[in-house]
Amino acid sequence: DSGSTLLHKQFMGGHITLVGANSPSSLASRPIRIVLLDEVDRYPISAGAEGDPITLVVKRATTFWNRKIVIASTPTDTTSRIDRLYGESDQRVYEVPCPDCETYQRILFAQIKFPKSKDGLPFRGPVEYLCKECGVLIPEAKRVAMLRRGRWRVTMPGNGDGKTAGFHLSSLYSPWQRWTETVQKFLEAKTTPETLRVFVNTELGEIWQESRDAIKVARVLERREAYPAPAPTGVLVVTDGCDVQNDRIEASRWGWGKNQEGWLIEHRVFRGKPSLPTVWEELDAWLREPVEHELGITLRSIASFIDSGGLSTAQVYRFTQAREARWICAVKGKGGAGIPVTGRPSRVGVRKTLLFTIGVDQAKENLMGRLRVENPGPAYLHFPQAEWCDEEYFKQLTAEHQVRQRIGHIERLIWKKRRDGMNNEALDCAVYAMAALDARRVDFDAVEKAMTGAIQRRTQPTEPKKVIARPSNWVTDWKR
């Protein structure tokens, strides 16, 4: 009826209203007795110009003596809202008894024991829980019985105002997900820092603590290795990232393999003002160049992302709009937590140019996490022994780090140059090349299969054609 809309429902004894955290008018529109806030770590820093959305909506319940406010979220990083609010509560944890010694304890992932899976074979278990008191290995079959006998325990009585109850649970307590499934998710997630972060946040309900230590240039410089070809064996696809400056265009070409392993192939600088057509012609010729692969084939870039956020936006739009069929696209960086590396593109400008928005904070965090991976394999980044791949390149690649910035009582992490005046073009180019790979959603298994077939066809010897001599016949010759 007229009393109910898509976002407002009336019923006997009350009503329910759904609002967005980015809408200050909706957050402050009416008094509310029961306030439910979900996924607060994904809320914007400010609802428009009104300030913190949590503070705005909580004030709506001030006039009720029997108000109830529930705040829930999956945590994110060290600036997590829900982690801060949980720290101000009485911090309740759910404990279950050991079937042998009856000691109550939390279910922690560190106590989950499982055999190491052999390479190439799927994980099958068994999964057991190690009692921290008696050391008995508890089989998963007893998990449900343990959960039924569990209890909540207050770990910080009287903390904060003494009226806020805080609860923490991980997926290890879920009656709908077995420990075997959680372990399987962990084994799949640990291959790259970004997937491991998702596991820690969503499965364990814990904040992700990325190392804030500066990445030393000398340490990364030691990674350089002699490639047998511009694209070594592990490379399956190639992407490009281009950064436009006032007097030049810098571009990096990266090769990618399974499990996000990457190889820097080339970094090129095209001198000249972007207002001149010659610099764009040189860039276009470079983007067309094939890459020689170690296995004897050539690869071409599957996507090239060009930054349009500077003073040459019109030139970038004009260049990319005519080359969309080759996946040469304009991009624009956007900072902030929770913004994905790439989302759905939009059409901008008079010519309706295709534009991708890049979550640069997440992309840079992914890149720095991979630079901290020390062993070749999943998520590892390789660098060539080339004259241009020198100390200056790595200084640019590691030119930024995360610092804390406080807005009101909310903290957030922002990326900032280590020193004023440092160049960071190598970092930006790498971020755009990674974003190009993310946008293409590559099925590496399918690419590897197709590449293997192409190589086999090239190397397989061809049999000579058989020629069968037939007697000449003017009728069949004429019909032929």
Coordinates of C-alpha atoms in Angstrom, one line a residue, residues 144-427:
V144 CA 28.9 -30.2 16.7
A145 CA 28.7 -31.7 20.2
M146 CA 31.4 -29.2 21.4
L147 CA 29.5 -26.3 19.9
R148 CA 26.3 -27.2 21.6
R149 CA 28.0 -27.2 25.0
G150 CA 29.8 -23.9 24.3
R151 CA 29.4 -20.7 26.3
W152 CA 30.2 -17.0 26.0
R153 CA 32.9 -15.6 28.3
V154 CA 33.5 -12.0 29.0
T155 CA 37.2 -11.3 28.7
M156 CA 37.2 -7.5 29.5
P157 CA 34.5 -6.9 32.2
G158 CA 33.8 -3.2 32.8
N159 CA 35.7 -2.2 29.6
G160 CA 34.5 1.1 28.1
D161 CA 31.1 2.2 29.3
G162 CA 30.3 -1.2 30.7
K163 CA 27.1 -1.3 28.7
T164 CA 28.5 -2.5 25.3
A165 CA 28.7 -6.2 24.6
G166 CA 31.1 -7.3 22.0
F167 CA 31.1 -10.7 20.3
H168 CA 33.6 -12.4 18.0
L169 CA 33.2 -15.5 15.9
S170 CA 35.0 -17.1 13.0
S171 CA 33.8 -19.6 10.4
L172 CA 35.4 -22.3 12.5
Y173 CA 32.3 -22.1 14.7
S174 CA 29.9 -22.3 11.8
P175 CA 27.5 -25.3 11.8
W176 CA 27.2 -25.0 8.0
Q177 CA 30.9 -25.3 7.2
R178 CA 33.2 -28.1 8.2
W179 CA 36.8 -27.6 9.3
T180 CA 37.9 -29.5 6.2
E181 CA 36.3 -26.8 4.0
T182 CA 38.0 -24.0 6.0
V183 CA 41.4 -25.7 5.6
Q184 CA 40.7 -26.2 1.8
K185 CA 39.9 -22.5 1.5
F186 CA 43.2 -21.6 3.4
L187 CA 45.3 -23.8 1.1
E188 CA 43.7 -22.1 -2.0
A189 CA 44.1 -18.6 -0.5
K190 CA 47.7 -18.8 0.8
T191 CA 49.2 -18.6 -2.7
T192 CA 48.9 -14.8 -3.0
P193 CA 48.9 -12.1 -0.3
E194 CA 45.6 -10.6 -1.5
T195 CA 43.7 -13.9 -1.4
L196 CA 45.2 -14.7 2.0
R197 CA 43.9 -11.4 3.2
V198 CA 40.4 -12.3 2.2
F199 CA 40.7 -15.5 4.1
V200 CA 41.9 -13.8 7.2
N201 CA 39.1 -11.2 7.1
T202 CA 36.2 -13.3 6.0
E203 CA 36.9 -16.8 7.4
L204 CA 38.8 -16.0 10.6
G205 CA 37.2 -12.6 11.4
E206 CA 40.5 -11.0 12.1
I207 CA 42.2 -7.8 10.8
W208 CA 44.9 -8.1 8.2
Q209 CA 48.2 -6.7 9.4
E210 CA 50.4 -6.0 6.4
S211 CA 54.0 -5.4 7.2
R212 CA 54.7 -1.6 7.2
D213 CA 58.4 -2.0 7.0
A214 CA 59.9 -0.2 4.1
I215 CA 60.9 -2.4 1.2
K216 CA 64.6 -1.9 0.8
V217 CA 65.7 -1.1 -2.8
A218 CA 68.9 -3.2 -2.4
R219 CA 66.9 -6.3 -1.5
V220 CA 64.6 -6.0 -4.5
L221 CA 67.6 -5.2 -6.7
E222 CA 69.0 -8.6 -5.9
R223 CA 66.0 -10.2 -7.7
R224 CA 67.3 -9.4 -11.1
E225 CA 68.0 -12.5 -13.2
A226 CA 69.0 -13.3 -16.8
Y227 CA 66.0 -14.2 -18.9
P228 CA 66.6 -16.8 -21.6
A229 CA 64.1 -14.7 -23.7
P230 CA 62.1 -11.5 -23.3
A231 CA 59.2 -13.7 -22.0
P232 CA 60.4 -16.7 -20.0
T233 CA 58.7 -20.1 -20.0
G234 CA 56.2 -19.3 -17.2
V235 CA 54.7 -16.3 -19.0
L236 CA 51.3 -17.0 -20.5
V237 CA 49.9 -13.5 -21.1
V238 CA 51.2 -9.9 -21.4
T239 CA 49.8 -6.6 -20.3
D240 CA 51.0 -3.0 -20.4
G241 CA 50.7 0.0 -18.0
C242 CA 51.3 3.6 -19.2
D243 CA 51.7 6.7 -17.1
V244 CA 51.4 10.1 -18.9
Q245 CA 53.5 13.0 -17.7
N246 CA 53.8 16.6 -18.9
D247 CA 57.0 15.9 -21.0
R248 CA 56.9 12.1 -21.6
I249 CA 55.0 8.9 -21.4
E250 CA 56.4 6.0 -19.5
A251 CA 55.2 2.4 -20.1
S252 CA 55.9 -1.0 -18.6
R253 CA 55.2 -4.4 -20.1
W254 CA 54.6 -7.3 -17.7
G255 CA 54.2 -11.0 -18.3
W256 CA 52.0 -13.1 -16.1
G257 CA 51.7 -16.7 -15.3
K258 CA 49.7 -19.0 -13.1
N259 CA 49.0 -18.0 -9.5
Q260 CA 49.8 -14.3 -10.3
E261 CA 53.5 -14.9 -10.8
G262 CA 54.9 -11.9 -12.8
W263 CA 57.9 -11.1 -15.0
L264 CA 58.8 -7.5 -15.9
I265 CA 59.6 -7.6 -19.6
E266 CA 60.4 -4.0 -20.5
H267 CA 60.1 -0.4 -19.3
R268 CA 60.2 2.3 -21.9
V269 CA 60.2 6.1 -21.8
F270 CA 58.8 8.1 -24.8
R271 CA 60.1 11.6 -24.7
G272 CA 57.9 14.4 -25.9
K273 CA 54.9 16.4 -24.8
P274 CA 51.6 14.5 -25.0
S275 CA 50.1 17.3 -27.0
L276 CA 52.4 16.2 -29.9
P277 CA 51.2 13.4 -32.2
T278 CA 54.7 11.9 -32.5
V279 CA 54.9 10.6 -28.9
W280 CA 51.6 8.8 -29.4
E281 CA 52.7 7.3 -32.7
E282 CA 55.8 5.9 -30.9
L283 CA 53.7 4.5 -28.1
D284 CA 51.3 2.9 -30.6
A285 CA 54.1 1.3 -32.4
W286 CA 55.5 -0.1 -29.2
L287 CA 52.1 -1.4 -28.1
R288 CA 51.9 -3.3 -31.4
E289 CA 55.3 -5.0 -30.9
P290 CA 55.1 -8.8 -30.3
V291 CA 57.1 -10.3 -27.4
E292 CA 59.4 -13.3 -28.2
H293 CA 58.7 -16.2 -25.9
E294 CA 61.3 -18.7 -24.7
L295 CA 59.3 -21.6 -26.3
G296 CA 59.6 -20.1 -29.8
I297 CA 56.3 -18.3 -30.2
T298 CA 55.3 -14.7 -29.9
L299 CA 52.9 -13.0 -27.6
R300 CA 50.9 -9.8 -27.9
S301 CA 49.5 -7.7 -25.1
I302 CA 46.0 -8.7 -24.1
A303 CA 45.3 -5.3 -22.5
S304 CA 47.0 -1.9 -22.2
F305 CA 45.9 0.7 -19.5
I306 CA 46.8 4.3 -19.9
D307 CA 46.4 6.9 -17.1
S308 CA 44.0 9.7 -18.0
G309 CA 44.1 11.6 -14.6
G310 CA 46.7 14.2 -15.5
L311 CA 46.7 17.3 -17.8
S312 CA 46.4 15.2 -21.0
T313 CA 43.0 13.7 -20.5
A314 CA 41.7 14.7 -23.9
Q315 CA 44.7 13.2 -25.7
V316 CA 44.4 9.9 -23.8
Y317 CA 40.7 9.7 -24.5
R318 CA 41.3 10.3 -28.2
F319 CA 44.1 7.7 -28.4
T320 CA 42.3 5.0 -26.6
Q321 CA 38.8 5.5 -28.1
A322 CA 40.2 4.5 -31.5
R323 CA 41.9 1.4 -30.1
E324 CA 39.3 -0.1 -27.8
A325 CA 39.2 -3.3 -30.0
R326 CA 42.8 -3.9 -29.0
W327 CA 41.9 -3.5 -25.3
I328 CA 43.9 -0.2 -25.1
C329 CA 41.8 1.7 -22.5
A330 CA 41.9 4.8 -20.4
V331 CA 42.0 4.5 -16.7
K332 CA 41.6 6.8 -13.7
G333 CA 42.9 6.1 -10.2
K334 CA 40.6 6.4 -7.2
G335 CA 41.9 6.2 -3.6
G336 CA 40.1 4.8 -0.6
A337 CA 39.5 1.6 1.3
G338 CA 37.2 -1.1 -0.1
I339 CA 37.5 0.0 -3.8
P340 CA 38.3 -3.0 -6.0
V341 CA 41.3 -3.0 -8.3
T342 CA 39.0 -2.8 -11.3
G343 CA 35.2 -2.6 -11.6
R344 CA 32.8 -2.2 -14.5
P345 CA 34.0 0.4 -16.9
S346 CA 31.9 3.5 -17.9
R347 CA 31.5 5.7 -20.9
V348 CA 32.8 9.3 -20.5
G349 CA 33.2 12.4 -22.6
V350 CA 31.5 13.4 -25.9
R351 CA 33.0 10.4 -27.7
K352 CA 31.8 8.0 -25.0
T353 CA 35.3 6.7 -24.3
L354 CA 35.7 3.6 -22.3
L355 CA 37.1 4.4 -18.9
F356 CA 38.2 2.0 -16.1
T357 CA 38.3 3.2 -12.5
I358 CA 41.3 1.7 -10.6
G359 CA 41.3 1.2 -6.9
V360 CA 44.9 2.4 -6.5
D361 CA 45.1 1.8 -2.8
Q362 CA 44.2 -1.9 -3.1
A363 CA 46.4 -2.3 -6.2
K364 CA 49.4 -0.8 -4.5
E365 CA 48.9 -2.9 -1.5
N366 CA 48.8 -6.0 -3.7
L367 CA 52.0 -5.0 -5.5
M368 CA 53.9 -4.3 -2.2
G369 CA 52.7 -7.6 -0.8
R370 CA 54.1 -9.4 -3.8
L371 CA 57.4 -7.6 -3.5
R372 CA 57.7 -9.1 0.0
V373 CA 57.3 -12.7 -1.4
E374 CA 60.9 -14.0 -1.4
N375 CA 60.7 -17.3 -3.1
P376 CA 60.0 -17.8 -6.9
G377 CA 56.5 -19.2 -7.4
P378 CA 53.0 -18.0 -6.7
A379 CA 52.7 -14.2 -6.5
Y380 CA 56.5 -13.7 -7.0
L381 CA 57.7 -10.9 -9.2
H382 CA 60.8 -11.4 -11.4
F383 CA 63.0 -8.6 -12.8
P384 CA 65.4 -8.8 -15.7
Q385 CA 69.2 -8.0 -15.8
A386 CA 68.8 -5.1 -18.1
E387 CA 70.5 -1.7 -18.3
W388 CA 67.3 0.2 -17.7
C389 CA 66.3 -2.1 -14.8
D390 CA 68.7 -0.3 -12.4
E391 CA 68.6 1.2 -9.0
E392 CA 66.6 4.2 -10.1
Y393 CA 63.8 1.9 -11.5
F394 CA 63.5 0.2 -8.1
K395 CA 63.5 3.5 -6.2
Q396 CA 60.5 4.5 -8.3
L397 CA 58.8 1.1 -7.8
T398 CA 59.1 1.5 -4.0
A399 CA 58.6 5.2 -3.8
E400 CA 55.4 5.1 -1.8
H401 CA 54.4 3.7 1.6
Q402 CA 51.3 3.7 3.7
V403 CA 50.9 6.2 6.5
R404 CA 48.0 6.7 9.0
Q405 CA 45.7 9.7 8.6
R406 CA 43.1 10.6 11.1
I407 CA 39.8 12.2 10.0
G408 CA 37.8 13.0 13.2
H409 CA 38.0 9.8 15.3
I410 CA 38.4 7.6 12.2
E411 CA 41.8 6.4 11.0
R412 CA 42.7 5.4 7.5
L413 CA 45.8 4.4 5.6
I414 CA 46.9 6.5 2.7
W415 CA 49.7 6.0 0.2
K416 CA 52.3 8.8 0.3
K417 CA 55.8 9.3 -1.2
R418 CA 58.6 8.5 1.1
R419 CA 60.2 11.8 0.2
D420 CA 58.9 14.9 -1.6
G421 CA 60.0 15.1 -5.2
M422 CA 60.5 11.3 -5.7
N423 CA 59.5 9.9 -9.0
N424 CA 57.0 7.0 -8.9
E425 CA 56.3 6.4 -12.6
A426 CA 57.5 2.8 -12.4
L427 CA 55.1 2.1 -9.5

